[in-house]
Short mmCIF file of N, CA and C in Angstrom, two decimals:
data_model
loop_
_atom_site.label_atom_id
_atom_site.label_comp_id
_atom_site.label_asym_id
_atom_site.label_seq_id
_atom_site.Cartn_x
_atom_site.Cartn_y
_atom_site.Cartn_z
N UNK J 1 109.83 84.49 99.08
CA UNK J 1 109.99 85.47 98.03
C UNK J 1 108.76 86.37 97.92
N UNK J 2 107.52 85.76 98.36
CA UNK J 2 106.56 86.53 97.90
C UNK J 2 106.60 87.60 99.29
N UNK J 3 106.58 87.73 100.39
CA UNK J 3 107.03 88.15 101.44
C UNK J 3 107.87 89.79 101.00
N UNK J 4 108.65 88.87 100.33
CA UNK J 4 109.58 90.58 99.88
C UNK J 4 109.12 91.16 98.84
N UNK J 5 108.62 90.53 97.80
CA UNK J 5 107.94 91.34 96.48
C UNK J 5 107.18 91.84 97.87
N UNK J 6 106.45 91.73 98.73
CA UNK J 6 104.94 92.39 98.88
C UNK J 6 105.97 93.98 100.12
N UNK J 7 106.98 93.22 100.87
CA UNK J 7 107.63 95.01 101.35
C UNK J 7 108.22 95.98 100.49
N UNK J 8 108.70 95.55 99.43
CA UNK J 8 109.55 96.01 98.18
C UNK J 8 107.88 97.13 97.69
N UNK J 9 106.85 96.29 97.50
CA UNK J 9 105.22 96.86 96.87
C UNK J 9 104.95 98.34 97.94
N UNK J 10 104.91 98.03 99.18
CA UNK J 10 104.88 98.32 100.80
C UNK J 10 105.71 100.07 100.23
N UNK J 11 106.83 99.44 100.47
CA UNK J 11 107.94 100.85 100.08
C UNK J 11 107.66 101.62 98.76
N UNK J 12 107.62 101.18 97.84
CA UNK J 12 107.63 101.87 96.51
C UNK J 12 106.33 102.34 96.66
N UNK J 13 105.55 102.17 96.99
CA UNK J 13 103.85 102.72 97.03
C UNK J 13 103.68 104.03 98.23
N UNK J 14 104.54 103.59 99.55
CA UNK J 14 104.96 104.95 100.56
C UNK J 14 105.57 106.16 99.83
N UNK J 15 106.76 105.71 98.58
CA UNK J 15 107.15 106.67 98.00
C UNK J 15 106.50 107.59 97.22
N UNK J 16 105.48 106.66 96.38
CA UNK J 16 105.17 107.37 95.12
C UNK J 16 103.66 107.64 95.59
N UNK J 17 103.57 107.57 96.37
CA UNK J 17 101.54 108.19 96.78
C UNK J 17 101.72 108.81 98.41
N UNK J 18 102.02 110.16 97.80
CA UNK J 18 101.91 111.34 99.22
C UNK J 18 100.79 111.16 99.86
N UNK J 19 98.92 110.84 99.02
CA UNK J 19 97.89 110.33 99.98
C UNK J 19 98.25 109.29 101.16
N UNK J 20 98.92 108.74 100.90
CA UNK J 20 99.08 107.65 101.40
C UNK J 20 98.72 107.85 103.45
N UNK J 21 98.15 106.78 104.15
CA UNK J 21 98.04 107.19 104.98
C UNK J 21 99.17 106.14 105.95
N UNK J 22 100.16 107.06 106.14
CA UNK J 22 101.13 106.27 106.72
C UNK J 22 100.89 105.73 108.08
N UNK J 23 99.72 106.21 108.81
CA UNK J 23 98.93 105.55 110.32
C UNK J 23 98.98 104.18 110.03
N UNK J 24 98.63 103.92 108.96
CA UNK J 24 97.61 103.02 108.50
C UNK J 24 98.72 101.96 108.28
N UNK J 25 99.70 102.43 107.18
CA UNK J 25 100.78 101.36 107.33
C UNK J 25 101.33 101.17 108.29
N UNK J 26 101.82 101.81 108.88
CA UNK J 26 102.62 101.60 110.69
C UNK J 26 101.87 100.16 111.55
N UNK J 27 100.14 100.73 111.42
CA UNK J 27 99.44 99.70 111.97
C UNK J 27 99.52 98.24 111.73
N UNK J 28 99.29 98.41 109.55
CA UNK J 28 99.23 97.11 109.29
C UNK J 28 100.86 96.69 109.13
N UNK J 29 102.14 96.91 109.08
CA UNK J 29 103.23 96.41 109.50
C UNK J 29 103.71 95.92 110.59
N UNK J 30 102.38 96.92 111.28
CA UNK J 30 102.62 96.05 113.05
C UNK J 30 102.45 94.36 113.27
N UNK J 31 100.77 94.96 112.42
CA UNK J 31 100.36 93.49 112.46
C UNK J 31 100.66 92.31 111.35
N UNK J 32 100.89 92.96 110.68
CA UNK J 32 101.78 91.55 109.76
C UNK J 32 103.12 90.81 110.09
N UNK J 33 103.68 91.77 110.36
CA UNK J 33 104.86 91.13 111.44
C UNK J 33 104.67 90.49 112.67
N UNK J 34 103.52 90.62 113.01
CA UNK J 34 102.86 89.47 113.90
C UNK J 34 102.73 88.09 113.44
N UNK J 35 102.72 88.32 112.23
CA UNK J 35 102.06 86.98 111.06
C UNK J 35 103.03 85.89 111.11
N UNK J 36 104.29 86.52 111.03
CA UNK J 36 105.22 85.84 110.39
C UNK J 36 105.84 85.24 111.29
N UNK J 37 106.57 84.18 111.00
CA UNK J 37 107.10 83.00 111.95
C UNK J 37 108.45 84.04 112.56
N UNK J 38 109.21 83.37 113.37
CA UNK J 38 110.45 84.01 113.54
C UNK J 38 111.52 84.23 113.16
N UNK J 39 111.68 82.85 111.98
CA UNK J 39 112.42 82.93 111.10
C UNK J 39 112.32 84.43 110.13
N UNK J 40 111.36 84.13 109.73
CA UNK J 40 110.87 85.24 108.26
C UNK J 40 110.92 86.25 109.45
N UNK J 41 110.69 86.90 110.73
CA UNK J 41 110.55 88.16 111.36
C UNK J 41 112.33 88.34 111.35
N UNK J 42 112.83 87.72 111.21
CA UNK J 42 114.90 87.66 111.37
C UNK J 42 115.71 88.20 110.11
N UNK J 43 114.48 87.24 108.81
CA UNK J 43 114.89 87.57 107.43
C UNK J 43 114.38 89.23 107.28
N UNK J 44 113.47 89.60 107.51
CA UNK J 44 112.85 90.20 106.93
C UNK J 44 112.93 91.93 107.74
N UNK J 45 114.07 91.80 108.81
CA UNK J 45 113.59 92.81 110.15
C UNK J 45 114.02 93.95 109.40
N UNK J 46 115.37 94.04 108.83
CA UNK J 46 115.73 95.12 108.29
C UNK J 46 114.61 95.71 106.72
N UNK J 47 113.92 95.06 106.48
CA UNK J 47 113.25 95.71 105.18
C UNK J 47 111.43 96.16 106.18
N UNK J 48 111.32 95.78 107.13
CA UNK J 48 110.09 96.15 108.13
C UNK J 48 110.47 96.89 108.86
N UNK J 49 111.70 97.20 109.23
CA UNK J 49 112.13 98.32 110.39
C UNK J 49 112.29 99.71 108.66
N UNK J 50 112.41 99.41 108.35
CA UNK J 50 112.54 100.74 107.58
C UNK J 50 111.69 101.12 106.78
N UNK J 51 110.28 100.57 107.07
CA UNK J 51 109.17 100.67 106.74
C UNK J 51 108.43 101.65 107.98
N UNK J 52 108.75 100.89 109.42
CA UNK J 52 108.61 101.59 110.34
C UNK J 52 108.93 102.65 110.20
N UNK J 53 110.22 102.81 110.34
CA UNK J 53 111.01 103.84 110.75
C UNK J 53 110.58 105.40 109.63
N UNK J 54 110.08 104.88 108.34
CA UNK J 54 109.98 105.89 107.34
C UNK J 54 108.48 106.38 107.62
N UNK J 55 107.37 105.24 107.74
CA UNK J 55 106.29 105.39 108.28
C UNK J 55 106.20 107.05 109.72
N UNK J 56 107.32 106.25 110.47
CA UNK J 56 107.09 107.23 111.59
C UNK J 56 107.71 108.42 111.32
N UNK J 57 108.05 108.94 110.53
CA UNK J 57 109.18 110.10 109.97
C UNK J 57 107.84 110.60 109.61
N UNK J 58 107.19 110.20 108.40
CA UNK J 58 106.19 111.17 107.84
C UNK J 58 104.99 111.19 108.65
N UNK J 59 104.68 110.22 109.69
CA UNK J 59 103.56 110.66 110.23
C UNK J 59 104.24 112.23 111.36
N UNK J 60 105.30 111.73 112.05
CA UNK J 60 105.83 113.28 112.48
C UNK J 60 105.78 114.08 111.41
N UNK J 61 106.24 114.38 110.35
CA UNK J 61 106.65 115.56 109.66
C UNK J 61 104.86 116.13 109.20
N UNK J 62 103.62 115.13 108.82
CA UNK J 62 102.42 115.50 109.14
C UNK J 62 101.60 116.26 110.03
N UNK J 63 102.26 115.76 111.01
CA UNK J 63 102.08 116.16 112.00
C UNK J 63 102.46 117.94 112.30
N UNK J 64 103.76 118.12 112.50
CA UNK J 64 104.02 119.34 112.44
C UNK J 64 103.59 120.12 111.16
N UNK J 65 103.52 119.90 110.21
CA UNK J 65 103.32 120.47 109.17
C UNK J 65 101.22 121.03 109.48
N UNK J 66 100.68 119.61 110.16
CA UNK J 66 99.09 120.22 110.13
C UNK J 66 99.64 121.04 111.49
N UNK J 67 100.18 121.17 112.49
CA UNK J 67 100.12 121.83 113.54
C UNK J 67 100.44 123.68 113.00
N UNK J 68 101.28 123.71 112.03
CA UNK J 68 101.74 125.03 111.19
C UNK J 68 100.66 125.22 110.59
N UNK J 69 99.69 124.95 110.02
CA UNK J 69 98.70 124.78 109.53
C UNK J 69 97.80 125.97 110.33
N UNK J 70 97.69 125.05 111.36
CA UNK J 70 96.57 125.76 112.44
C UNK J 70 97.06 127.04 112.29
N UNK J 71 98.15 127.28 113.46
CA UNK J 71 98.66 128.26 113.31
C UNK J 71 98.17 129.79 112.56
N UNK J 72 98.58 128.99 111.68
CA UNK J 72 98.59 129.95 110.17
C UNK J 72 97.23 130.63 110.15
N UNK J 73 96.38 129.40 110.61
CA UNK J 73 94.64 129.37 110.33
C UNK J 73 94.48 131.02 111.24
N UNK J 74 94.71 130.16 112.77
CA UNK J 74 94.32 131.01 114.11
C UNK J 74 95.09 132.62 114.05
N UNK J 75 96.36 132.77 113.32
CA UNK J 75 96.50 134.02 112.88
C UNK J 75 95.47 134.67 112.21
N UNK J 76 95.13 134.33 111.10
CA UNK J 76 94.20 134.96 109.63
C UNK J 76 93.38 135.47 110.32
N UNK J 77 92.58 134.41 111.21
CA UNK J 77 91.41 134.52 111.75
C UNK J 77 91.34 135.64 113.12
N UNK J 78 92.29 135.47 113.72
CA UNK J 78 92.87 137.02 114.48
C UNK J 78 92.50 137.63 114.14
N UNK J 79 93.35 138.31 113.11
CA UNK J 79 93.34 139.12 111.99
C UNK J 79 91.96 140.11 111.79
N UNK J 80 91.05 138.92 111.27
CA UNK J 80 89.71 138.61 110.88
C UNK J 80 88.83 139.81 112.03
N UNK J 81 89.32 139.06 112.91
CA UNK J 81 88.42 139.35 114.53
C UNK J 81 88.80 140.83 114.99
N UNK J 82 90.13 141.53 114.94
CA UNK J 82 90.70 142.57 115.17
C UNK J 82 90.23 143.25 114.03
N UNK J 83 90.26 143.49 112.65
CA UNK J 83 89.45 144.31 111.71
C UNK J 83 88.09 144.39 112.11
N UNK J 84 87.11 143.42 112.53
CA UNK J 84 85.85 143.55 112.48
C UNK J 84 85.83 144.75 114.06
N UNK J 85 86.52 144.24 114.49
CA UNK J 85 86.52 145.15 116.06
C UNK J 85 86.89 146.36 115.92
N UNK J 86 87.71 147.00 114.85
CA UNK J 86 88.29 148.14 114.86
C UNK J 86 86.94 149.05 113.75
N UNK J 87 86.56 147.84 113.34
CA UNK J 87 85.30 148.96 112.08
C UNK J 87 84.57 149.73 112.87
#
């Protein structure tokens, strides 16, 4: 029981804290599921796979989102470089 209070903690805490560094959980779900016997890895696969699985969603969507980022940056800064050149 305590096992699931602590993925149930796991999930609701991914939800409600955007800081959150989802690397970080991916990692330590890796390795806690190492922990666990095979039984509890059988009980427990579907509430750790969708820990995974949500984990890896937002580290992609991070991902693209800092890559738009740049982007955005290396335009401005264009920008920046072409005004100073034209003064």
């Amino acid at each position: 029981m305590k096992i699931e209070k602590f993925l149930i903690w796991i999930q609701k805490k991914m939800l409600n804290y955007p800081d959150i560094s989802f690397k970080t959980v991916k990692i330590f779900i890796d390795k806690f599921q190492d922990c666990l016997s095979n039984v509890q890895k059988e009980r427990f696969s579907l509430q750790i796979q969708i820990i995974k699985e949500f984990s890896l969603q937002q580290i992609s969507l991070d991902s693209f989102v800092h890559n738009e980022k740049i982007k955005i940056l290396d335009m401005e800064l264009n920008k920046l470089k072409n005004d100073d050149t034209q003064k």
